[in-house]
Amino acid sequence: MGERFNICVLPGDGIGPEVMAEAKKVLARIGERFGVAFGCTEALIGGAAIDATGQALPAETLEAARAADAVLLAAVGGPKWEADPRAPRVEEGLFGIRKGLGLFANLRPVSTYDPLIDASPLKPELVRGADVMIVRELTGGLYFGKRDRLYDVPGAGPDGTPGQYAYDTMEYSEYEVERIVRMAFEIARGRRKRVHSIDKANALGVSRMWREVTRGIAAEYPDVEYRELLVDNAAMQLMLDPLQFDVIVSENTFGDILSDEAAVLCGSLGMLASASMGAGTALYEPVHGSAPDIAGRGIANPIAQILSVEMMLRYSCKMQEAADAIAQAVARVLDEGYRTADLADAATPADMILGTAAMGDKITEYL
């Protein structure tokens, strides 16, 4: 073996351990094929961490993540940890690790596969050839602003009775906007040279600042076409004309919503991977959630988790050939008609519908 990479593996909750097992199969095969050693150290996050330690992000997990060459995360959450609003929240684990690693940019590529065109509810002519990179700011906005939830507040309940009162504050500093927007323009230079900035400048002061800062940066990139859209129009345009988009840059909440909506283009959240990048160790994860309703049934789609490995190899390990090999293996599996349950339709032969482990095995075989 030649080079060695230390990977902090966070299986999380729900289907997380199942899809992570398939990602590790693929990683092991890549190691064999390219003569690279991957040392995988598992750690706790989310609900599993709450159960074991009472915290969604134990200090040991953050320490392991900081010491690693990359972090590979699956999914967190589930109803079990949502019943008591005063208990630790699984989301604190996600927000905490992003903040702790200084990861301010989330890259979410969304592209269509020709064999899956019919998996999208949109007309084929709308989605064929769609290829969008959503660049989402990750450590500011509503998710990190001042917040509280108060109980028995006088006058907050029905008819003037005591009740609950809660607030979340959207906050951004100029430098936070500048760094994420500049990253989007740099990415666009390596793609089709078009950036759409998404905001709500007709209603929010934060968005008006966002737009002002973004226009200043756009002027530094005369080779990149710059457009602005209000977030409600952007949501509609993603469905009506997705081919107009190349790079989309947005603040945290808007980017979260739009990137999940964009899953419609490829037919399933089970196909979307993401990379979170910034000052510290980069983190790679599928866009989908923990899907507790299908956990343990062996039917979850592992492709997004496997494509998260592809992004990890591409950005953190600088193994472009290996990353391309994973992308080609996934494309070949789909071209030959293999599907997981979320991608199958009435015309899919039963013997071509694969479970989680079988899909992982098939992709590994084609590597």
CSV table of C-alpha atoms in Angstrom, one decimal, residues 11-367:
chain,number,residue,atom,x,y,z
A,11,PRO,CA,-23.0,6.1,10.6
A,12,GLY,CA,-25.6,8.0,12.7
A,13,ASP,CA,-29.2,6.8,12.9
A,14,GLY,CA,-31.9,5.0,11.0
A,15,ILE,CA,-30.7,3.8,7.6
A,16,GLY,CA,-27.3,5.4,8.3
A,17,PRO,CA,-25.5,2.3,9.3
A,18,GLU,CA,-26.9,0.3,6.4
A,19,VAL,CA,-25.9,2.8,3.7
A,20,MET,CA,-22.6,3.4,5.4
A,21,ALA,CA,-21.7,-0.3,5.2
A,22,GLU,CA,-22.1,-0.1,1.4
A,23,ALA,CA,-19.9,3.0,1.2
A,24,LYS,CA,-17.2,1.3,3.1
A,25,LYS,CA,-17.4,-1.7,0.7
A,26,VAL,CA,-16.8,0.7,-2.2
A,27,LEU,CA,-13.9,2.5,-0.3
A,28,ALA,CA,-12.2,-0.8,0.4
A,29,ARG,CA,-12.4,-1.8,-3.3
A,30,ILE,CA,-11.0,1.6,-4.3
A,31,GLY,CA,-8.1,1.0,-1.8
A,32,GLU,CA,-7.4,-2.3,-3.4
A,33,ARG,CA,-7.6,-1.0,-7.0
A,34,PHE,CA,-5.5,2.1,-6.5
A,35,GLY,CA,-3.1,0.9,-3.8
A,36,VAL,CA,-4.3,3.3,-1.1
A,37,ALA,CA,-5.1,2.5,2.5
A,38,PHE,CA,-8.2,4.0,4.1
A,39,GLY,CA,-8.2,3.8,7.9
A,40,CYS,CA,-11.9,4.2,9.1
A,41,THR,CA,-12.5,5.3,12.6
A,42,GLU,CA,-16.2,5.2,13.7
A,43,ALA,CA,-17.7,7.7,16.1
A,44,LEU,CA,-21.1,8.7,17.4
A,45,ILE,CA,-23.3,11.6,16.3
A,46,GLY,CA,-27.0,12.4,16.5
A,47,GLY,CA,-29.5,10.1,18.2
A,48,ALA,CA,-27.0,7.3,18.7
A,49,ALA,CA,-24.8,9.8,20.5
A,50,ILE,CA,-27.6,11.1,22.6
A,51,ASP,CA,-28.5,7.6,23.7
A,52,ALA,CA,-24.9,6.8,24.6
A,53,THR,CA,-23.7,10.1,26.0
A,54,GLY,CA,-26.6,12.4,26.4
A,55,GLN,CA,-25.1,14.7,23.8
A,56,ALA,CA,-25.7,14.9,20.0
A,57,LEU,CA,-22.0,15.7,19.4
A,58,PRO,CA,-19.6,14.2,22.0
A,59,ALA,CA,-16.3,16.0,22.3
A,60,GLU,CA,-14.6,12.7,21.3
A,61,THR,CA,-16.4,12.8,17.9
A,62,LEU,CA,-15.4,16.4,17.2
A,63,GLU,CA,-11.8,15.6,18.2
A,64,ALA,CA,-11.7,12.5,15.8
A,65,ALA,CA,-13.2,14.6,13.0
A,66,ARG,CA,-10.6,17.3,13.4
A,67,ALA,CA,-7.8,14.7,13.4
A,68,ALA,CA,-9.1,13.0,10.2
A,69,ASP,CA,-8.3,13.6,6.5
A,70,ALA,CA,-12.0,13.6,5.8
A,71,VAL,CA,-15.4,12.9,7.6
A,72,LEU,CA,-17.9,10.6,6.1
A,73,LEU,CA,-21.4,11.0,7.6
A,74,ALA,CA,-24.6,9.1,6.9
A,75,ALA,CA,-27.7,10.4,8.5
A,76,VAL,CA,-29.1,11.4,11.9
A,77,GLY,CA,-32.5,11.8,13.5
A,78,GLY,CA,-35.8,10.0,14.0
A,79,PRO,CA,-39.1,10.3,16.0
A,80,LYS,CA,-37.5,8.7,19.1
A,81,TRP,CA,-35.5,11.9,19.7
A,82,GLU,CA,-38.2,14.4,18.8
A,83,ALA,CA,-40.8,13.7,21.5
A,84,ASP,CA,-39.4,15.9,24.2
A,85,PRO,CA,-38.8,19.5,23.0
A,86,ARG,CA,-36.6,20.2,26.0
A,87,ALA,CA,-34.3,17.2,25.4
A,88,PRO,CA,-31.1,17.4,23.3
A,89,ARG,CA,-31.9,17.7,19.5
A,90,VAL,CA,-30.1,15.5,17.0
A,91,GLU,CA,-29.7,18.6,14.7
A,92,GLU,CA,-27.3,20.0,17.3
A,93,GLY,CA,-24.9,17.3,16.3
A,94,LEU,CA,-25.0,18.4,12.6
A,95,PHE,CA,-24.8,22.1,13.4
A,96,GLY,CA,-22.1,21.5,16.0
A,97,ILE,CA,-19.8,19.5,13.8
A,98,ARG,CA,-20.1,22.0,10.9
A,99,LYS,CA,-19.4,24.9,13.2
A,100,GLY,CA,-16.6,23.0,15.0
A,101,LEU,CA,-14.8,22.2,11.8
A,102,GLY,CA,-15.4,25.7,10.3
A,103,LEU,CA,-17.4,24.3,7.4
A,104,PHE,CA,-19.1,27.3,5.8
A,105,ALA,CA,-19.9,26.0,2.3
A,106,ASN,CA,-22.1,23.1,1.3
A,107,LEU,CA,-21.8,21.8,-2.2
A,108,ARG,CA,-24.8,19.9,-3.5
A,109,PRO,CA,-24.5,18.7,-7.2
A,110,VAL,CA,-27.7,17.7,-8.8
A,111,SER,CA,-27.6,16.0,-12.2
A,112,THR,CA,-29.8,13.7,-14.1
A,113,TYR,CA,-29.1,10.2,-15.3
A,114,ASP,CA,-30.7,9.3,-18.6
A,115,PRO,CA,-31.9,5.9,-17.4
A,116,LEU,CA,-33.7,7.6,-14.5
A,117,ILE,CA,-35.4,10.4,-16.5
A,118,ASP,CA,-38.8,8.7,-16.0
A,119,ALA,CA,-38.2,8.6,-12.2
A,120,SER,CA,-38.7,12.3,-12.1
A,121,PRO,CA,-42.3,13.5,-12.0
A,122,LEU,CA,-41.3,16.3,-14.4
A,123,LYS,CA,-41.5,16.0,-18.2
A,124,PRO,CA,-38.4,14.3,-19.6
A,125,GLU,CA,-37.7,17.3,-21.9
A,126,LEU,CA,-37.5,19.5,-18.8
A,127,VAL,CA,-34.9,17.5,-16.8
A,128,ARG,CA,-32.8,15.7,-19.5
A,129,GLY,CA,-29.3,17.2,-19.2
A,130,ALA,CA,-29.9,19.1,-16.0
A,131,ASP,CA,-26.7,19.7,-14.1
A,132,VAL,CA,-26.8,22.1,-11.2
A,133,MET,CA,-24.3,22.9,-8.4
A,134,ILE,CA,-26.1,24.3,-5.3
A,135,VAL,CA,-23.6,26.3,-3.1
A,136,ARG,CA,-25.3,26.7,0.3
A,137,GLU,CA,-23.9,28.9,3.1
A,138,LEU,CA,-23.7,26.6,6.1
A,139,THR,CA,-22.9,28.3,9.4
A,140,GLY,CA,-25.0,31.5,9.4
A,141,GLY,CA,-28.6,32.5,9.1
A,142,LEU,CA,-31.6,31.2,11.0
A,143,TYR,CA,-30.0,27.9,12.0
A,144,PHE,CA,-27.2,29.7,13.9
A,145,GLY,CA,-28.8,33.1,14.9
A,146,LYS,CA,-30.1,34.0,18.4
A,147,ARG,CA,-32.9,31.7,19.4
A,148,ASP,CA,-35.0,30.6,22.3
A,149,ARG,CA,-38.2,28.8,23.2
A,150,LEU,CA,-40.0,30.0,26.3
A,151,TYR,CA,-42.9,28.5,28.2
A,152,ASP,CA,-45.8,30.0,30.2
A,153,VAL,CA,-45.2,33.5,28.8
A,154,PRO,CA,-48.0,35.8,29.8
A,155,GLY,CA,-50.3,36.6,26.9
A,156,ALA,CA,-48.7,34.2,24.5
A,157,GLY,CA,-51.5,31.6,24.6
A,158,PRO,CA,-55.1,31.6,23.3
A,159,ASP,CA,-57.3,34.5,24.6
A,160,GLY,CA,-54.4,36.1,26.5
A,161,THR,CA,-53.5,33.1,28.6
A,162,PRO,CA,-49.9,32.0,29.2
A,163,GLY,CA,-48.4,30.1,26.4
A,164,GLN,CA,-45.3,29.4,24.4
A,165,TYR,CA,-43.1,31.9,22.6
A,166,ALA,CA,-40.2,31.1,20.3
A,167,TYR,CA,-37.9,33.0,18.0
A,168,ASP,CA,-35.0,32.3,15.5
A,169,THR,CA,-33.0,35.2,14.2
A,170,MET,CA,-31.5,35.4,10.7
A,171,GLU,CA,-28.0,36.8,11.1
A,172,TYR,CA,-25.1,37.3,8.7
A,173,SER,CA,-21.9,39.3,8.6
A,174,GLU,CA,-20.5,40.7,5.4
A,175,TYR,CA,-17.5,38.4,5.4
A,176,GLU,CA,-19.8,35.3,5.6
A,177,VAL,CA,-21.6,36.4,2.5
A,178,GLU,CA,-18.4,37.4,0.7
A,179,ARG,CA,-16.6,34.0,1.2
A,180,ILE,CA,-19.5,31.8,0.1
A,181,VAL,CA,-20.4,33.9,-2.9
A,182,ARG,CA,-16.7,34.1,-4.0
A,183,MET,CA,-16.5,30.3,-3.8
A,184,ALA,CA,-19.6,30.0,-6.0
A,185,PHE,CA,-18.1,32.2,-8.7
A,186,GLU,CA,-14.8,30.3,-8.6
A,187,ILE,CA,-16.8,27.0,-9.0
A,188,ALA,CA,-18.7,28.5,-11.9
A,189,ARG,CA,-15.5,29.4,-13.7
A,190,GLY,CA,-14.8,25.7,-13.9
A,191,ARG,CA,-18.3,24.9,-15.1
A,192,ARG,CA,-20.6,26.8,-17.5
A,193,LYS,CA,-19.8,30.3,-16.1
A,194,ARG,CA,-23.2,31.2,-14.7
A,195,VAL,CA,-24.2,32.1,-11.2
A,196,HIS,CA,-27.8,32.6,-9.8
A,197,SER,CA,-27.8,34.3,-6.4
A,198,ILE,CA,-31.0,33.5,-4.4
A,199,ASP,CA,-32.4,35.8,-1.8
A,200,LYS,CA,-35.6,37.5,-0.5
A,201,ALA,CA,-34.5,41.1,-0.9
A,202,ASN,CA,-38.1,42.4,-1.3
A,203,ALA,CA,-38.8,41.4,2.4
A,204,LEU,CA,-35.6,40.8,4.4
A,205,GLY,CA,-32.8,43.2,5.4
A,206,VAL,CA,-30.4,40.4,5.5
A,207,SER,CA,-31.1,39.6,1.9
A,208,ARG,CA,-30.7,43.2,0.8
A,209,MET,CA,-27.2,43.1,2.3
A,210,TRP,CA,-26.6,39.7,0.7
A,211,ARG,CA,-27.5,41.2,-2.7
A,212,GLU,CA,-25.4,44.3,-2.3
A,213,VAL,CA,-22.3,42.2,-1.3
A,214,THR,CA,-22.9,39.7,-4.1
A,215,ARG,CA,-23.2,42.4,-6.8
A,216,GLY,CA,-19.8,43.7,-5.7
A,217,ILE,CA,-18.2,40.3,-6.1
A,218,ALA,CA,-19.9,39.6,-9.4
A,219,ALA,CA,-18.2,42.7,-10.8
A,220,GLU,CA,-14.9,41.0,-10.2
A,221,TYR,CA,-15.9,38.1,-12.4
A,222,PRO,CA,-16.8,39.6,-15.8
A,223,ASP,CA,-16.4,36.2,-17.4
A,224,VAL,CA,-19.2,34.8,-15.3
A,225,GLU,CA,-22.8,35.6,-16.1
A,226,TYR,CA,-24.6,36.8,-12.9
A,227,ARG,CA,-28.4,36.6,-12.2
A,228,GLU,CA,-30.5,37.3,-9.2
A,229,LEU,CA,-33.8,35.5,-8.2
A,230,LEU,CA,-36.1,35.8,-5.3
A,231,VAL,CA,-36.3,32.5,-3.5
A,232,ASP,CA,-40.0,31.9,-4.3
A,233,ASN,CA,-39.4,32.4,-8.0
A,234,ALA,CA,-36.3,30.3,-7.8
A,235,ALA,CA,-38.2,27.4,-6.4
A,236,MET,CA,-40.7,27.6,-9.3
A,237,GLN,CA,-37.9,28.1,-11.9
A,238,LEU,CA,-36.1,24.9,-10.7
A,239,MET,CA,-39.2,23.0,-11.7
A,240,LEU,CA,-40.2,24.9,-14.9
A,241,ASP,CA,-36.7,25.4,-16.5
A,242,PRO,CA,-33.9,23.7,-14.6
A,243,LEU,CA,-31.6,23.8,-17.6
A,244,GLN,CA,-31.1,27.5,-17.1
A,245,PHE,CA,-29.1,26.9,-13.9
A,246,ASP,CA,-25.4,26.2,-13.5
A,247,VAL,CA,-24.3,27.3,-10.1
A,248,ILE,CA,-26.9,28.5,-7.5
A,249,VAL,CA,-25.6,30.3,-4.3
A,250,SER,CA,-27.8,30.9,-1.4
A,251,GLU,CA,-28.0,31.5,2.4
A,252,ASN,CA,-28.4,28.6,4.7
A,253,THR,CA,-32.2,28.1,5.0
A,254,PHE,CA,-33.0,28.9,1.3
A,255,GLY,CA,-30.2,26.6,0.2
A,256,ASP,CA,-31.4,23.8,2.4
A,257,ILE,CA,-34.9,23.9,0.9
A,258,LEU,CA,-33.9,24.4,-2.7
A,259,SER,CA,-31.4,21.6,-2.7
A,260,ASP,CA,-34.0,19.1,-1.3
A,261,GLU,CA,-36.5,20.4,-3.9
A,262,ALA,CA,-33.9,19.8,-6.6
A,263,ALA,CA,-34.0,16.1,-5.9
A,264,VAL,CA,-37.1,16.0,-8.1
A,265,LEU,CA,-34.8,16.5,-11.1
A,266,CYS,CA,-33.1,13.1,-10.6
A,267,GLY,CA,-36.1,11.3,-9.1
A,268,SER,CA,-34.9,10.6,-5.5
A,269,LEU,CA,-33.1,12.1,-2.6
A,270,GLY,CA,-31.3,8.7,-2.6
A,271,MET,CA,-29.2,9.9,-5.5
A,272,LEU,CA,-27.8,13.2,-4.0
A,273,ALA,CA,-24.5,13.6,-2.2
A,274,SER,CA,-23.0,16.7,-0.7
A,275,ALA,CA,-19.7,18.1,0.5
A,276,SER,CA,-19.3,20.6,3.4
A,277,MET,CA,-16.1,22.6,3.1
A,278,GLY,CA,-14.3,25.4,4.9
A,279,ALA,CA,-11.4,26.0,7.2
A,280,GLY,CA,-11.1,22.5,8.7
A,281,THR,CA,-11.6,18.8,7.7
A,282,ALA,CA,-14.2,18.5,5.0
A,283,LEU,CA,-17.4,16.5,5.6
A,284,TYR,CA,-19.3,14.4,3.1
A,285,GLU,CA,-22.8,13.1,3.4
A,286,PRO,CA,-25.9,12.2,1.4
A,287,VAL,CA,-28.7,14.8,1.3
A,288,HIS,CA,-31.4,12.3,2.4
A,289,GLY,CA,-32.4,11.8,6.0
A,290,SER,CA,-32.4,8.8,8.3
A,291,ALA,CA,-35.6,7.4,6.9
A,292,PRO,CA,-36.5,5.5,10.2
A,293,ASP,CA,-39.6,4.1,8.5
A,294,ILE,CA,-37.5,1.8,6.4
A,295,ALA,CA,-34.5,1.3,8.7
A,296,GLY,CA,-33.5,-2.3,9.1
A,297,ARG,CA,-35.5,-3.5,6.1
A,298,GLY,CA,-32.5,-3.6,3.8
A,299,ILE,CA,-34.2,-1.6,1.0
A,300,ALA,CA,-32.6,1.9,1.4
A,301,ASN,CA,-30.8,3.3,-1.6
A,302,PRO,CA,-27.1,3.5,-0.8
A,303,ILE,CA,-26.1,5.4,-4.0
A,304,ALA,CA,-26.1,8.9,-2.4
A,305,GLN,CA,-23.8,7.6,0.3
A,306,ILE,CA,-21.5,6.0,-2.3
A,307,LEU,CA,-21.5,9.2,-4.3
A,308,SER,CA,-20.5,11.0,-1.1
A,309,VAL,CA,-17.4,8.8,-1.2
A,310,GLU,CA,-16.8,9.9,-4.8
A,311,MET,CA,-16.9,13.6,-3.7
A,312,MET,CA,-14.6,12.8,-0.8
A,313,LEU,CA,-12.0,11.2,-3.1
A,314,ARG,CA,-12.3,14.1,-5.5
A,315,TYR,CA,-12.0,17.0,-3.1
A,316,SER,CA,-10.1,15.7,0.0
A,317,CYS,CA,-8.0,12.9,-1.3
A,318,LYS,CA,-7.4,14.4,-4.8
A,319,MET,CA,-8.0,11.0,-6.3
A,320,GLN,CA,-9.7,12.1,-9.5
A,321,GLU,CA,-9.3,8.8,-11.3
A,322,ALA,CA,-10.8,6.9,-8.4
A,323,ALA,CA,-13.7,9.3,-8.1
A,324,ASP,CA,-14.4,9.0,-11.8
A,325,ALA,CA,-14.4,5.2,-11.5
A,326,ILE,CA,-17.1,5.4,-8.8
A,327,ALA,CA,-19.2,7.7,-11.0
A,328,GLN,CA,-18.8,5.4,-13.9
A,329,ALA,CA,-19.7,2.3,-11.9
A,330,VAL,CA,-22.9,4.0,-10.6
A,331,ALA,CA,-23.8,5.0,-14.2
A,332,ARG,CA,-23.2,1.5,-15.5
A,333,VAL,CA,-25.4,-0.1,-12.9
A,334,LEU,CA,-28.2,2.3,-13.7
A,335,ASP,CA,-27.7,1.9,-17.5
A,336,GLU,CA,-28.1,-1.9,-17.1
A,337,GLY,CA,-31.4,-1.4,-15.4
A,338,TYR,CA,-30.7,-2.1,-11.8
A,339,ARG,CA,-32.8,-0.1,-9.4
A,340,THR,CA,-33.4,0.2,-5.7
A,341,ALA,CA,-37.1,0.4,-4.6
A,342,ASP,CA,-37.2,4.2,-4.6
A,343,LEU,CA,-36.1,4.3,-8.2
A,344,ALA,CA,-38.2,1.3,-9.5
A,345,ASP,CA,-41.5,1.7,-11.4
A,346,ALA,CA,-44.1,-0.8,-12.5
A,347,ALA,CA,-42.1,-1.7,-15.6
A,348,THR,CA,-38.9,-2.6,-13.6
A,349,PRO,CA,-38.5,-6.4,-13.5
A,350,ALA,CA,-38.5,-7.8,-10.0
A,351,ASP,CA,-35.0,-9.4,-10.4
A,352,MET,CA,-33.6,-5.9,-11.2
A,353,ILE,CA,-34.8,-4.4,-8.0
A,354,LEU,CA,-31.9,-4.6,-5.5
A,355,GLY,CA,-31.8,-4.2,-1.8
A,356,THR,CA,-29.2,-2.0,0.0
A,357,ALA,CA,-26.5,-4.6,0.2
A,358,ALA,CA,-27.1,-6.0,-3.3
A,359,MET,CA,-26.8,-2.5,-4.8
A,360,GLY,CA,-23.6,-1.9,-2.9
A,361,ASP,CA,-22.3,-5.2,-4.1
A,362,LYS,CA,-23.2,-4.5,-7.7
A,363,ILE,CA,-21.4,-1.1,-7.7
A,364,THR,CA,-18.4,-2.6,-6.0
A,365,GLU,CA,-18.3,-5.4,-8.6
A,366,TYR,CA,-18.3,-2.9,-11.5
A,367,LEU,CA,-15.3,-1.2,-9.8
